[in-house]
């Protein structure tokens, strides 16, 4: 350390000597290919797994939480919690849509949809039976402008016609336009397909609410979705419903309802990502430490010589860290690339513990990528630091004697 | 062979820092292996444990749509049916939705006939029959909430709300014993009481569970049951418990693929690391091996020495990692209030040790081949 103080260094000198040392050690890298491979692939694996699982979490958030909007409110029977478990009768529906805060169209009719949900059994491409929601809606073009017919046409009210979501169409059998879905209650004709910006509606089938009611001989709807005058009108609407003693209902913003559906699932994916990724990162850290330590100690004489020539210990430390960091980032980059190629836009589905199959698309977005690269840099810097300090502390004469 | 152990040991500690880091890295890989493979094997076990002689009869149209109770005697009359019971999802939770319990309304007498592994004393069954609001719980629940016989437990139900949102109150009259049963955390209440107390869909049940005399007849009986109710108001779909468990796990997602992909990446990296370490350590010690050869160590002995060093390192690290995994799994199960399932299965531990040996063998293949072919003169001349 005395040696250090003897040579005053300007920042430019420091950068010059660090880059000279880094270039020199990179020049000798081909002789240490094994080491480089361990660091790059070890860290690449960590980053790939971390990003893949995080992307599943983000995908769930995007498709499920993205299903709701702030300026729409969902009304369910008090305590039902889930749309499928809720029941609302016609008088209740009438008072809900008449409440203040509900937006009205030019003819002063409330923009709202009383929805009836049925589950119909469809088969996945591999013939596994799954329950898929058939959602009976009304005024959906006005209420849900995000739904766009992609092929065919919209269903007509009063006839057993359905339009199918894009994700449902690609996942389940026998949903092409013109196909018939035979259930005990009715024979539903597929007349069109729609896209709904990748949210939960995309894995559903839509039809006319009254058609579902009559086919299933129901007297109750499941939920009411209303368009609020504005996002701020929610408290007004909610207070009005709470004040009506004949209504035992829960009111949530549509966005809040879907966010609360998605959160447990996406959070558990996130926890899984950090747990598995964390354990892998610890393993990669030790593997990198082991390799860098070995590399540095095999270069003990070279490093001692450099220091004898006048390169300062800090430059040596920086050069080792820089080299490890570059290797780690290369690994991280490979991990990101692999993930992006393999998983971006990949459609998965899960039951998420519920009765209904949910489809979501993995979202390899910037956030998981940034986190992955940050982890890679963290491992690189830390795994470079310890061996570098060790090398820098070595007295030069004993370094020169090293074999 | 054992007399070489001190030599192998000394070789490992020649570069203690590197050995410690490599050891930690291998141990962590096996920790992950133990946990992930353990989960995968556990799921497989759930499917294997699910019984072939039990059939689940559910509504054909919607699993959550109930079936009329009147189906039961008709199923019971079918030849080959040993016992029939029914269960209805109560969906109870304790205090908050976070504490969801697997609660079902059942007829306790036929329930234990169909699920003989759920063990209840006749006194408790009698108590269930006498007291309408009685409940029987599993050991997992008793442990998690500290509930004991005689306690009154308020449960809210998302589906079956009472007037003014009052919770349902049940008195615990017994804790069933079970080994290898479907769940150690069931909350069972009296169907007769529940059926009278609820305000809609009375006299219906969620599903029937049928135990058949001979599992080989299960397919035929399942078909006969569905045939019985074809074209009725409530058509059924009957499948074995095993089929149902498999379908449910498949719907969660492809766990096995996930586990295999991660472990594949981990072991590939591990193989690189151990190969690199073994190669480096061999290179550094070429002259030492030459000396050993000079004093009379044979080609094979040297090769074995090099391989043994890798093997000892991998095996000791693997044991450490697998022990950590076992400890972590046990802690996690205690924290979740689950019945201990022997944490990491023995099969997984054995597979882990085998993999450790395999990694060591591959990693040391080249160095130990080189050690056996070492030319004393050339190696000593390097210095």
XYZ file of C-alpha atoms in Angstrom:
786
model
C 0.000 0.000 0.000
C 3.011 2.285 0.556
C 3.767 1.664 -3.044
C 0.375 3.034 -4.014
C 0.887 6.383 -2.386
C 4.223 6.804 -4.114
C 2.598 7.236 -7.529
C 0.085 10.046 -7.745
C -2.420 9.200 -10.447
C -4.749 11.426 -12.347
C -8.100 10.111 -13.426
C -6.915 9.879 -17.011
C -3.883 7.870 -16.047
C -6.080 5.591 -13.973
C -8.449 4.960 -16.868
C -5.519 4.384 -19.173
C -3.838 1.882 -16.911
C -7.100 0.067 -16.115
C -7.974 -0.253 -19.777
C -4.435 -1.389 -20.624
C -4.623 -4.060 -17.921
C -8.120 -5.167 -18.961
C -7.058 -5.405 -22.595
C -4.028 -7.412 -21.545
C -6.038 -9.862 -19.488
C -8.622 -10.233 -22.251
C -5.748 -11.043 -24.596
C -4.880 -13.974 -22.364
C -8.538 -15.063 -22.109
C -8.296 -17.702 -24.873
C -5.968 -19.608 -22.536
C -8.682 -19.503 -19.874
C -11.645 -20.463 -22.035
C -12.939 -22.940 -19.445
C -13.102 -20.230 -16.824
C -14.834 -17.824 -19.173
C -17.372 -20.485 -20.151
C -18.219 -21.270 -16.522
C -18.813 -17.615 -15.723
C -20.763 -16.818 -18.894
C -22.985 -19.889 -18.938
C -23.484 -20.018 -15.168
C -24.683 -16.450 -15.038
C -26.583 -16.834 -18.315
C -28.581 -19.675 -16.761
C -29.448 -17.628 -13.693
C -30.606 -14.697 -15.789
C -32.615 -16.893 -18.166
C -34.522 -18.621 -15.363
C -35.070 -15.388 -13.462
C -36.419 -13.568 -16.501
C -38.561 -16.473 -17.678
C -40.398 -16.807 -14.381
C -40.695 -13.044 -13.916
C -42.133 -12.858 -17.432
C -44.813 -15.362 -16.422
C -45.744 -13.120 -13.495
C -45.853 -10.014 -15.693
C -47.838 -11.910 -18.302
C -50.488 -12.798 -15.731
C -50.640 -9.217 -14.527
C -50.923 -7.945 -18.047
C -53.641 -10.297 -19.205
C -55.708 -10.547 -16.045
C -55.131 -7.232 -14.326
C -55.313 -5.574 -17.756
C -58.875 -6.826 -18.123
C -60.323 -4.047 -16.039
C -60.639 -0.301 -16.368
C -60.835 2.405 -13.734
C -63.937 4.001 -15.198
C -66.010 0.841 -15.119
C -67.453 -0.718 -11.985
C -68.334 -4.344 -11.317
C -71.215 -5.189 -9.011
C -71.451 -8.616 -7.357
C -73.625 -10.076 -4.634
C -72.232 -9.219 -1.189
C -69.589 -11.716 -0.098
C -69.492 -13.552 -3.418
C -65.883 -12.563 -4.092
C -65.865 -14.207 -7.505
C -68.093 -13.423 -10.442
C -68.930 -17.115 -10.851
C -70.243 -17.351 -7.297
C -72.411 -14.266 -7.509
C -76.159 -14.076 -8.147
C -78.191 -10.943 -8.907
C -81.888 -10.968 -9.770
C -83.660 -8.706 -12.241
C -85.021 -6.138 -9.722
C -81.530 -5.804 -8.263
C -80.081 -5.294 -11.733
C -82.669 -2.570 -12.472
C -81.804 -0.603 -9.343
C -78.058 -1.000 -9.975
C -78.147 0.412 -13.502
C -80.437 3.254 -12.408
C -78.010 4.423 -9.700
C -76.303 7.825 -9.972
C -72.828 7.844 -11.480
C -73.722 5.465 -14.339
C -73.040 7.015 -17.721
C -75.992 7.332 -20.072
C -76.065 7.380 -23.855
C -77.762 9.920 -26.137
C -81.138 8.267 -25.569
C -80.404 8.528 -21.831
C -80.242 4.743 -21.470
C -77.635 3.584 -18.885
C -74.471 2.081 -20.406
C -74.342 -1.142 -18.436
C -74.350 -4.856 -18.951
C -76.014 -7.458 -16.753
C -73.887 -10.510 -17.378
C -74.728 -14.189 -17.149
C -71.847 -16.613 -16.997
C -72.013 -20.257 -17.908
C -69.147 -22.685 -18.126
C -69.035 -24.862 -21.160
C -66.792 -27.804 -21.643
C -64.348 -27.472 -24.520
C -61.371 -29.584 -25.370
C -57.766 -28.481 -25.567
C -55.884 -29.430 -28.726
C -54.692 -32.579 -26.907
C -58.319 -33.468 -26.103
C -58.193 -32.606 -22.385
C -61.607 -31.298 -21.312
C -61.558 -27.864 -19.653
C -64.208 -25.420 -18.516
C -64.356 -22.242 -20.528
C -66.531 -19.266 -19.606
C -69.407 -18.443 -21.923
C -70.209 -14.846 -21.034
C -73.641 -13.490 -21.765
C -73.329 -9.733 -22.252
C -75.426 -6.793 -23.362
C -74.390 -3.565 -25.096
C -70.856 -4.791 -25.191
C -69.815 -2.660 -28.202
C -70.545 0.526 -26.239
C -69.354 -0.764 -22.887
C -66.190 -2.532 -23.999
C -64.712 -0.589 -26.900
C -61.463 -2.603 -26.525
C -63.174 -5.631 -28.035
C -62.653 -5.663 -31.791
C -64.084 -8.239 -34.159
C -61.115 -9.812 -35.952
C -62.998 -12.113 -38.322
C -66.626 -12.880 -39.088
C -69.243 -10.731 -37.355
C -70.728 -9.973 -33.939
C -73.395 -12.311 -32.520
C -77.004 -11.231 -32.962
C -79.197 -10.928 -29.867
C -81.848 -13.585 -29.364
C -80.148 -16.342 -31.367
C -77.632 -18.896 -30.056
C -74.590 -17.357 -31.692
C -71.207 -16.786 -30.070
C -68.028 -14.879 -30.858
C -64.819 -16.435 -29.563
C -61.708 -14.771 -28.169
C -58.445 -15.051 -30.049
C -56.697 -16.973 -27.266
C -59.626 -19.364 -26.903
C -59.703 -19.990 -30.635
C -56.018 -20.908 -30.746
C -56.195 -23.064 -27.643
C -59.382 -25.069 -27.894
C -60.673 -27.378 -30.565
C -63.606 -26.781 -32.842
C -63.922 -22.993 -32.501
C -63.419 -21.928 -36.117
C -66.066 -19.683 -37.638
C -69.046 -21.745 -38.726
C -68.475 -24.463 -36.138
C -71.258 -25.535 -33.786
C -70.757 -26.076 -30.072
C -73.319 -28.539 -28.827
C -74.257 -28.372 -25.160
C -77.272 -29.870 -23.473
C -78.974 -26.472 -23.370
C -78.366 -25.211 -26.865
C -76.343 -25.513 -30.014
C -74.134 -22.448 -30.240
C -72.931 -21.299 -33.627
C -69.534 -19.605 -33.865
C -70.050 -16.501 -36.031
C -66.909 -14.490 -35.357
C -63.721 -14.072 -33.432
C -62.476 -11.059 -31.519
C -59.330 -9.642 -29.988
C -59.413 -7.847 -26.704
C -55.858 -6.526 -26.292
C -54.579 -9.729 -24.738
C -56.711 -9.661 -21.600
C -58.881 -12.274 -19.939
C -61.814 -11.772 -22.339
C -59.580 -13.252 -25.045
C -59.973 -16.701 -23.524
C -63.768 -16.425 -23.287
C -66.767 -16.870 -25.541
C -69.289 -14.040 -25.745
C -72.953 -14.174 -26.492
C -76.177 -12.353 -25.674
C -76.988 -12.318 -21.937
C -80.666 -13.085 -22.436
C -79.743 -16.034 -24.643
C -77.752 -17.560 -21.759
C -80.602 -16.835 -19.335
C -83.194 -18.574 -21.461
C -80.982 -21.477 -22.551
C -79.960 -22.272 -18.981
C -83.403 -21.384 -17.580
C -81.855 -18.949 -15.175
C -83.608 -16.268 -13.183
C -80.423 -14.592 -11.990
C -77.467 -12.855 -13.556
C -73.962 -13.132 -12.136
C -72.762 -9.558 -12.267
C -73.423 -6.084 -13.561
C -70.723 -4.081 -15.296
C -71.420 -0.361 -15.594
C -69.711 2.475 -17.413
C -69.162 5.265 -14.920
C -69.536 8.916 -15.909
C -65.871 9.219 -15.020
C -63.375 7.310 -12.919
C -64.121 9.776 -10.113
C -67.843 8.949 -10.163
C -67.077 5.608 -8.516
C -67.478 6.774 -4.921
C -70.818 8.336 -5.764
C -72.069 5.153 -7.438
C -70.745 2.911 -4.713
C -72.295 5.029 -1.942
C -75.673 5.000 -3.696
C -75.697 1.193 -3.880
C -74.553 0.838 -0.275
C -77.389 3.109 0.836
C -80.040 0.888 -0.783
C -81.126 -1.699 1.822
C -82.753 -3.946 -0.788
C -79.352 -4.481 -2.406
C -76.780 -6.655 -0.701
C -73.956 -6.046 -3.135
C -70.225 -5.442 -3.316
C -69.017 -2.757 -5.723
C -65.446 -2.667 -7.002
C -63.731 -0.831 -9.785
C -63.325 -3.297 -12.635
C -59.571 -2.713 -12.565
C -59.442 -3.455 -8.831
C -61.417 -6.682 -9.227
C -59.080 -8.100 -11.853
C -55.967 -6.854 -10.084
C -57.041 -8.720 -6.959
C -57.660 -11.846 -9.042
C -54.226 -11.643 -10.629
C -52.163 -10.587 -7.644
C -51.934 -13.830 -5.660
C -50.944 -15.756 -8.770
C -48.475 -13.256 -10.197
C -46.966 -12.659 -6.767
C -46.398 -16.340 -6.275
C -44.623 -16.474 -9.647
C -42.496 -13.537 -8.547
C -41.651 -15.187 -5.241
C -40.771 -18.360 -7.113
C -38.548 -16.382 -9.517
C -36.620 -14.717 -6.713
C -36.373 -17.912 -4.664
C -35.167 -20.210 -7.439
C -33.223 -17.386 -9.132
C -31.686 -16.431 -5.787
C -30.487 -19.946 -5.043
C -29.114 -20.252 -8.573
C -27.440 -16.853 -8.243
C -25.741 -17.943 -5.029
C -24.458 -21.035 -6.831
C -23.261 -18.982 -9.799
C -21.602 -16.520 -7.438
C -19.539 -19.244 -5.803
C -18.744 -20.814 -9.162
C -17.561 -17.447 -10.501
C -15.594 -16.738 -7.323
C -13.914 -20.094 -7.619
C -12.979 -19.507 -11.255
C -11.833 -15.913 -10.875
C -9.863 -16.814 -7.779
C -8.123 -19.606 -9.653
C -7.492 -17.363 -12.642
C -6.078 -14.588 -10.506
C -3.860 -16.902 -8.506
C -2.549 -18.535 -11.668
C -1.641 -15.066 -12.855
C 0.007 -14.123 -9.554
C 3.421 -13.687 -11.123
C 2.051 -11.675 -14.028
C 0.151 -9.389 -11.650
C 3.207 -8.950 -9.407
C 5.294 -8.099 -12.450
C 2.755 -5.507 -13.591
C 2.740 -3.948 -10.167
C 6.535 -3.931 -10.081
C 6.403 -2.091 -13.398
C 4.317 0.587 -11.746
C 0.662 -0.333 -12.234
C -1.106 0.521 -9.000
C -3.039 -1.999 -6.927
C -6.329 -0.137 -7.541
C -5.847 -0.455 -11.283
C -5.247 -4.177 -10.895
C -8.389 -4.522 -8.767
C -10.422 -2.525 -11.271
C -9.135 -4.526 -14.200
C -10.056 -7.849 -12.583
C -13.522 -6.583 -11.638
C -14.034 -5.126 -15.091
C -13.110 -8.397 -16.741
C -15.457 -10.399 -14.518
C -18.192 -7.836 -15.024
C -17.846 -8.022 -18.795
C -17.982 -11.825 -18.698
C -21.015 -11.686 -16.381
C -22.811 -9.224 -18.631
C -22.052 -11.380 -21.662
C -23.672 -14.247 -19.791
C -26.596 -12.050 -18.801
C -27.006 -10.922 -22.401
C -27.047 -14.530 -23.600
C -29.641 -15.344 -20.919
C -31.832 -12.441 -22.009
C -31.482 -13.385 -25.664
C -32.370 -17.027 -25.051
C -35.382 -16.073 -22.994
C -36.564 -13.587 -25.522
C -36.221 -16.039 -28.392
C -37.797 -18.937 -26.535
C -40.536 -17.311 -24.512
C -41.530 -13.902 -25.789
C -45.175 -14.081 -26.710
C -45.464 -17.710 -25.625
C -48.994 -18.488 -24.531
C -49.460 -20.483 -21.355
C -52.489 -21.416 -19.381
C -53.142 -22.256 -15.791
C -56.095 -23.105 -13.636
C -54.620 -20.976 -10.877
C -56.515 -23.052 -8.337
C -59.870 -21.939 -9.729
C -62.359 -23.781 -11.877
C -61.728 -21.843 -15.025
C -58.734 -22.133 -17.285
C -56.916 -18.815 -17.720
C -54.691 -18.069 -20.648
C -51.871 -15.577 -20.511
C -48.930 -14.550 -22.619
C -45.434 -14.404 -21.193
C -44.260 -10.801 -21.237
C -40.473 -10.547 -21.567
C -40.615 -6.809 -20.927
C -37.936 -4.311 -20.024
C -38.408 -4.648 -16.283
C -37.518 -8.366 -15.963
C -34.628 -7.787 -18.382
C -33.266 -4.899 -16.302
C -33.546 -6.973 -13.142
C -31.786 -9.894 -14.812
C -28.899 -7.743 -16.035
C -28.611 -6.060 -12.629
C -28.293 -9.448 -10.986
C -25.652 -10.464 -13.520
C -23.642 -7.293 -12.828
C -23.993 -7.796 -9.079
C -22.626 -11.319 -9.289
C -19.824 -10.173 -11.621
C -18.671 -7.266 -9.464
C -18.817 -9.181 -6.221
C -17.152 -12.290 -7.618
C -14.383 -10.123 -9.110
C -13.867 -7.983 -6.035
C -12.742 -10.600 -3.490
C -10.095 -12.351 -5.601
C -8.894 -8.981 -6.927
C -8.383 -7.614 -3.430
C -6.622 -10.808 -2.505
C -4.270 -10.420 -5.465
C -3.652 -6.756 -4.770
C -2.740 -7.433 -1.150
C -0.176 -10.038 -2.107
C 3.342 -8.627 -1.410
C 5.079 -8.136 -4.760
C 8.203 -10.199 -3.980
C 6.201 -13.284 -2.986
C 4.037 -12.795 -6.080
C 7.115 -12.746 -8.244
C 8.268 -16.021 -6.734
C 4.927 -17.714 -7.366
C 4.864 -20.445 -9.927
C -8.121 -48.215 -1.499
C -8.888 -46.410 1.745
C -5.213 -45.815 2.442
C -5.197 -43.251 -0.398
C -7.908 -41.212 1.262
C -5.456 -38.947 3.166
C -3.695 -38.243 -0.130
C -6.977 -37.384 -1.857
C -7.933 -35.206 1.083
C -4.591 -33.376 1.036
C -4.971 -32.829 -2.707
C -8.396 -31.241 -2.179
C -7.046 -28.791 0.374
C -4.067 -27.787 -1.701
C -5.989 -24.689 -2.760
C -8.446 -24.303 0.106
C -10.146 -21.141 -1.172
C -10.953 -22.621 -4.534
C -12.123 -25.868 -2.971
C -14.439 -24.032 -0.585
C -15.972 -21.957 -3.384
C -16.420 -24.974 -5.648
C -17.842 -26.954 -2.744
C -20.374 -24.196 -1.987
C -21.379 -23.971 -5.613
C -21.961 -27.729 -5.935
C -23.823 -27.835 -2.627
C -26.160 -25.057 -3.782
C -26.839 -26.870 -7.053
C -27.893 -29.932 -5.077
C -29.973 -27.834 -2.708
C -31.925 -26.636 -5.731
C -32.080 -30.155 -7.118
C -33.465 -31.494 -3.842
C -36.136 -28.818 -3.633
C -37.300 -28.766 -7.261
C -37.075 -32.481 -7.935
C -38.727 -33.000 -4.566
C -41.694 -30.881 -5.623
C -41.963 -32.712 -8.927
C -41.770 -36.123 -7.287
C -44.318 -35.021 -4.706
C -46.781 -34.114 -7.469
C -46.170 -37.474 -9.069
C -46.861 -39.092 -5.712
C -50.158 -37.243 -5.398
C -51.206 -38.874 -8.658
C -49.892 -42.288 -7.634
C -51.522 -42.107 -4.208
C -54.866 -41.168 -5.707
C -56.821 -44.338 -5.759
C -58.031 -46.247 -8.738
C -60.846 -47.843 -6.772
C -62.491 -44.522 -6.019
C -64.623 -42.714 -8.571
C -65.694 -39.097 -8.540
C -69.128 -38.382 -9.987
C -69.595 -34.763 -10.991
C -71.980 -32.713 -13.044
C -71.237 -33.188 -16.715
C -71.947 -29.599 -17.699
C -70.263 -27.665 -14.938
C -68.113 -29.131 -12.230
C -69.437 -26.505 -9.846
C -73.106 -27.222 -10.658
C -74.657 -29.495 -8.028
C -76.225 -32.937 -8.503
C -79.506 -34.068 -6.938
C -79.128 -36.180 -3.821
C -81.567 -38.668 -5.340
C -78.751 -39.981 -7.563
C -77.164 -41.679 -4.561
C -79.430 -44.744 -4.080
C -79.413 -45.383 -7.830
C -75.601 -45.433 -7.897
C -75.489 -47.618 -4.771
C -77.656 -50.263 -6.473
C -75.132 -50.804 -9.292
C -73.260 -54.100 -9.145
C -69.667 -53.779 -7.958
C -70.215 -50.597 -5.960
C -68.918 -51.039 -2.410
C -69.967 -47.693 -0.933
C -71.226 -44.288 -2.040
C -70.888 -40.974 -0.252
C -71.206 -37.353 -1.254
C -69.484 -34.107 -0.470
C -70.463 -30.493 -1.016
C -67.981 -27.638 -1.093
C -68.643 -25.358 1.829
C -65.859 -22.919 0.977
C -65.335 -21.820 4.554
C -62.650 -19.465 5.699
C -61.545 -18.570 9.206
C -61.607 -14.841 9.965
C -60.162 -13.718 6.634
C -60.097 -15.000 3.064
C -56.412 -15.753 3.525
C -57.335 -18.625 5.824
C -59.327 -20.684 3.362
C -60.079 -24.188 4.571
C -60.882 -27.270 2.548
C -64.315 -27.527 4.151
C -66.976 -29.940 2.948
C -70.477 -30.863 4.051
C -70.558 -34.669 4.227
C -72.466 -37.601 5.613
C -69.777 -38.779 8.016
C -70.814 -42.449 8.240
C -70.692 -43.151 4.520
C -67.698 -40.801 4.184
C -65.444 -43.045 6.266
C -66.732 -46.098 4.423
C -65.520 -44.598 1.145
C -62.381 -43.085 2.648
C -61.232 -45.883 5.005
C -57.856 -44.156 5.447
C -59.586 -41.321 7.299
C -59.754 -42.848 10.780
C -62.376 -41.756 13.303
C -63.431 -43.499 16.507
C -67.077 -44.680 16.668
C -67.580 -42.305 19.616
C -66.697 -39.306 17.423
C -68.988 -40.540 14.639
C -71.776 -40.860 17.214
C -71.040 -37.338 18.446
C -71.262 -36.032 14.855
C -74.679 -37.647 14.497
C -75.981 -36.259 17.800
C -74.848 -32.670 17.388
C -76.036 -30.833 14.273
C -73.269 -28.220 14.365
C -70.500 -30.722 15.059
C -67.369 -30.804 12.889
C -64.397 -33.079 12.442
C -61.038 -31.667 11.412
C -57.737 -32.987 10.124
C -54.501 -32.963 12.124
C -53.070 -30.300 9.801
C -55.787 -27.805 10.760
C -55.486 -28.682 14.426
C -51.788 -27.885 14.251
C -52.132 -24.754 12.169
C -54.788 -23.015 14.248
C -54.307 -24.840 17.549
C -57.967 -25.987 17.490
C -58.858 -28.710 19.956
C -61.824 -30.970 20.577
C -64.565 -28.930 22.217
C -63.587 -25.616 20.584
C -66.243 -23.586 18.796
C -64.943 -22.328 15.460
C -66.657 -19.574 13.451
C -66.329 -20.050 9.679
C -67.407 -17.607 6.995
C -68.448 -19.026 3.650
C -68.129 -17.193 0.368
C -70.865 -19.295 -1.203
C -73.260 -19.888 1.648
C -73.663 -16.532 3.335
C -75.936 -16.329 6.358
C -78.301 -13.505 7.184
C -76.476 -10.259 8.038
C -73.150 -11.856 7.203
C -73.024 -13.859 10.439
C -70.406 -16.619 10.424
C -71.398 -20.269 10.737
C -70.393 -21.748 14.091
C -69.188 -25.319 14.417
C -68.087 -27.306 17.444
C -65.086 -29.562 16.897
C -65.843 -33.051 18.162
C -62.856 -34.915 16.794
C -59.591 -34.856 14.887
C -59.276 -37.669 12.380
C -56.100 -39.666 12.029
C -54.714 -40.285 8.621
C -51.623 -41.602 7.035
C -51.318 -41.275 3.268
C -54.813 -39.853 2.994
C -56.034 -37.247 0.516
C -55.584 -34.329 2.849
C -54.582 -33.782 6.441
C -56.419 -30.459 6.533
C -60.088 -31.193 5.847
C -62.869 -29.479 7.783
C -65.895 -31.776 7.670
C -69.370 -30.661 8.711
C -72.753 -32.392 8.818
C -74.542 -32.323 5.470
C -77.952 -32.790 7.111
C -77.540 -29.622 9.180
C -75.977 -27.659 6.326
C -78.745 -28.709 3.938
C -81.473 -27.455 6.255
C -79.664 -24.229 7.061
C -78.896 -23.069 3.535
C -81.362 -21.027 1.600
C -81.004 -22.364 -1.932
C -80.141 -25.484 -3.969
C -81.387 -27.689 -1.159
C -81.168 -31.484 -1.519
C -78.290 -31.254 -3.941
C -74.682 -32.252 -3.434
C -71.413 -31.192 -5.045
C -70.224 -34.640 -6.021
C -70.632 -38.289 -5.249
C -67.660 -40.432 -4.369
C -67.943 -44.126 -5.109
C -65.704 -46.909 -3.850
C -65.764 -50.009 -6.032
C -65.068 -53.555 -4.920
C -62.475 -54.246 -7.586
C -60.392 -51.474 -9.204
C -60.379 -53.485 -12.440
C -64.120 -52.849 -12.686
C -63.703 -49.090 -12.185
C -63.886 -48.210 -15.877
C -66.998 -50.277 -16.457
C -68.742 -48.883 -13.373
C -67.835 -45.295 -14.280
C -69.431 -45.862 -17.666
C -72.498 -47.475 -16.076
C -73.001 -44.503 -13.744
C -72.862 -41.977 -16.588
C -75.189 -44.189 -18.608
C -77.647 -44.226 -15.710
C -78.121 -40.462 -15.808
C -77.693 -39.820 -19.533
C -80.444 -37.544 -20.850
C -81.574 -36.705 -17.322
C -81.730 -33.178 -15.897
C -78.359 -33.733 -14.271
C -76.016 -35.736 -16.445
C -72.833 -36.925 -14.783
C -69.206 -37.363 -15.641
C -67.435 -40.050 -13.666
C -63.685 -40.402 -13.486
C -61.295 -42.140 -11.159
C -59.647 -40.162 -8.411
C -56.344 -40.675 -10.199
C -57.565 -39.267 -13.522
C -59.014 -36.307 -11.706
C -55.794 -35.598 -9.758
C -53.772 -35.835 -12.939
C -56.074 -33.482 -14.828
C -55.990 -30.951 -11.999
C -52.200 -30.949 -11.840
C -51.940 -30.656 -15.597
C -54.152 -27.610 -15.522
C -51.784 -25.810 -13.140
C -49.102 -26.026 -15.796
C -46.324 -28.313 -16.869
C -44.408 -28.504 -13.587
C -42.161 -31.320 -14.753
C -41.020 -29.387 -17.796
C -40.250 -26.361 -15.677
C -38.238 -28.418 -13.186
C -36.365 -30.274 -15.904
C -35.462 -27.076 -17.743
C -34.065 -25.360 -14.660
C -32.184 -28.399 -13.410
C -30.818 -29.014 -16.893
C -29.332 -25.522 -16.962
C -27.981 -25.870 -13.430
C -26.296 -29.204 -14.049
C -24.799 -28.086 -17.326
C -23.203 -25.123 -15.554
C -22.133 -27.394 -12.711
C -20.483 -29.795 -15.098
C -18.521 -26.949 -16.674
C -17.431 -25.735 -13.263
C -16.252 -29.080 -11.956
C -14.517 -29.944 -15.243
C -12.757 -26.617 -15.199
C -11.702 -27.030 -11.586
C -10.501 -30.579 -12.104
C -8.553 -29.589 -15.224
C -6.959 -26.588 -13.558
C -5.995 -28.532 -10.500
C -4.472 -31.244 -12.694
C -2.451 -28.712 -14.670
C -1.060 -27.115 -11.544
C -0.004 -30.433 -10.136
C 1.370 -32.168 -13.218
C 4.845 -32.233 -11.708
C 3.523 -33.645 -8.429
C 1.850 -36.483 -10.303
C 5.115 -37.059 -12.151
C 6.874 -37.385 -8.807
C 4.250 -39.846 -7.600
C 4.771 -41.848 -10.765
C 8.515 -41.800 -10.226
C 8.202 -43.232 -6.736
C 6.185 -46.114 -8.110
C 2.492 -45.189 -8.410
C 0.976 -47.019 -11.367
C -0.977 -45.450 -14.252
C -4.296 -46.782 -12.994
C -3.676 -45.704 -9.410
C -2.944 -42.152 -10.540
C -6.047 -42.046 -12.722
C -8.115 -43.297 -9.797
C -6.538 -40.716 -7.481
C -7.518 -37.864 -9.800
C -11.038 -39.218 -10.197
C -11.380 -39.880 -6.480
C -10.607 -36.273 -5.680
C -13.466 -35.064 -7.882
C -15.736 -37.782 -6.518
C -15.084 -36.928 -2.877
C -15.651 -33.227 -3.520
C -18.902 -33.792 -5.443
C -20.304 -36.385 -3.067
C -19.574 -34.446 0.113
C -20.996 -31.259 -1.433
C -24.050 -33.130 -2.736
C -24.747 -34.588 0.700
C -24.472 -31.108 2.218
C -26.817 -29.654 -0.408
C -29.366 -32.441 -0.060
C -29.301 -32.121 3.746
C -29.932 -28.387 3.342
C -32.827 -29.146 0.982
C -34.317 -31.582 3.482
C -34.013 -29.022 6.267
C -35.508 -26.272 4.100
C -38.406 -28.471 2.972
C -39.141 -29.509 6.540
C -39.104 -25.901 7.728
C -41.359 -24.829 4.863
C -43.861 -27.580 5.659
C -43.892 -26.701 9.340
C -44.401 -23.046 8.445
C -47.302 -23.955 6.150
C -48.836 -26.163 8.842
C -48.730 -29.191 6.577
C -48.527 -32.811 7.540
C -44.865 -33.797 7.177
C -44.536 -35.904 4.068
C -40.986 -37.020 4.770
C -39.901 -33.765 3.043
C -37.468 -34.593 0.224
C -38.337 -38.126 -0.981
C -35.658 -40.799 -0.600
C -35.727 -41.500 -4.346
C -34.680 -37.920 -4.959
C -31.828 -38.142 -2.437
C -30.505 -41.308 -4.076
C -30.855 -39.808 -7.539
C -28.932 -36.781 -6.271
C -26.015 -38.908 -5.077
C -25.985 -40.752 -8.375
C -25.909 -37.457 -10.282
C -23.056 -36.213 -8.075
C -21.038 -39.309 -8.924
C -21.880 -38.883 -12.597
C -20.799 -35.229 -12.624
C -17.539 -36.190 -10.877
C -16.891 -39.000 -13.351
C -17.430 -36.794 -16.405
C -15.512 -33.863 -14.962
C -12.479 -35.945 -14.052
C -12.477 -38.075 -17.218
C -9.932 -36.037 -19.174
C -7.582 -35.170 -16.272
C -7.510 -38.723 -15.031
C -6.846 -40.069 -18.537
C -4.013 -37.573 -18.854
C -2.662 -38.571 -15.444
C -2.480 -42.181 -16.529
C -0.696 -41.278 -19.771
C 1.684 -38.870 -18.037
C 5.277 -39.117 -19.189
C 7.511 -38.586 -16.183
C 10.384 -37.063 -18.106
C 8.258 -34.571 -20.013
C 6.261 -33.538 -16.949
C 9.303 -32.953 -14.794
C 11.003 -31.083 -17.626
C 8.181 -28.479 -17.638
C 9.602 -26.983 -14.469
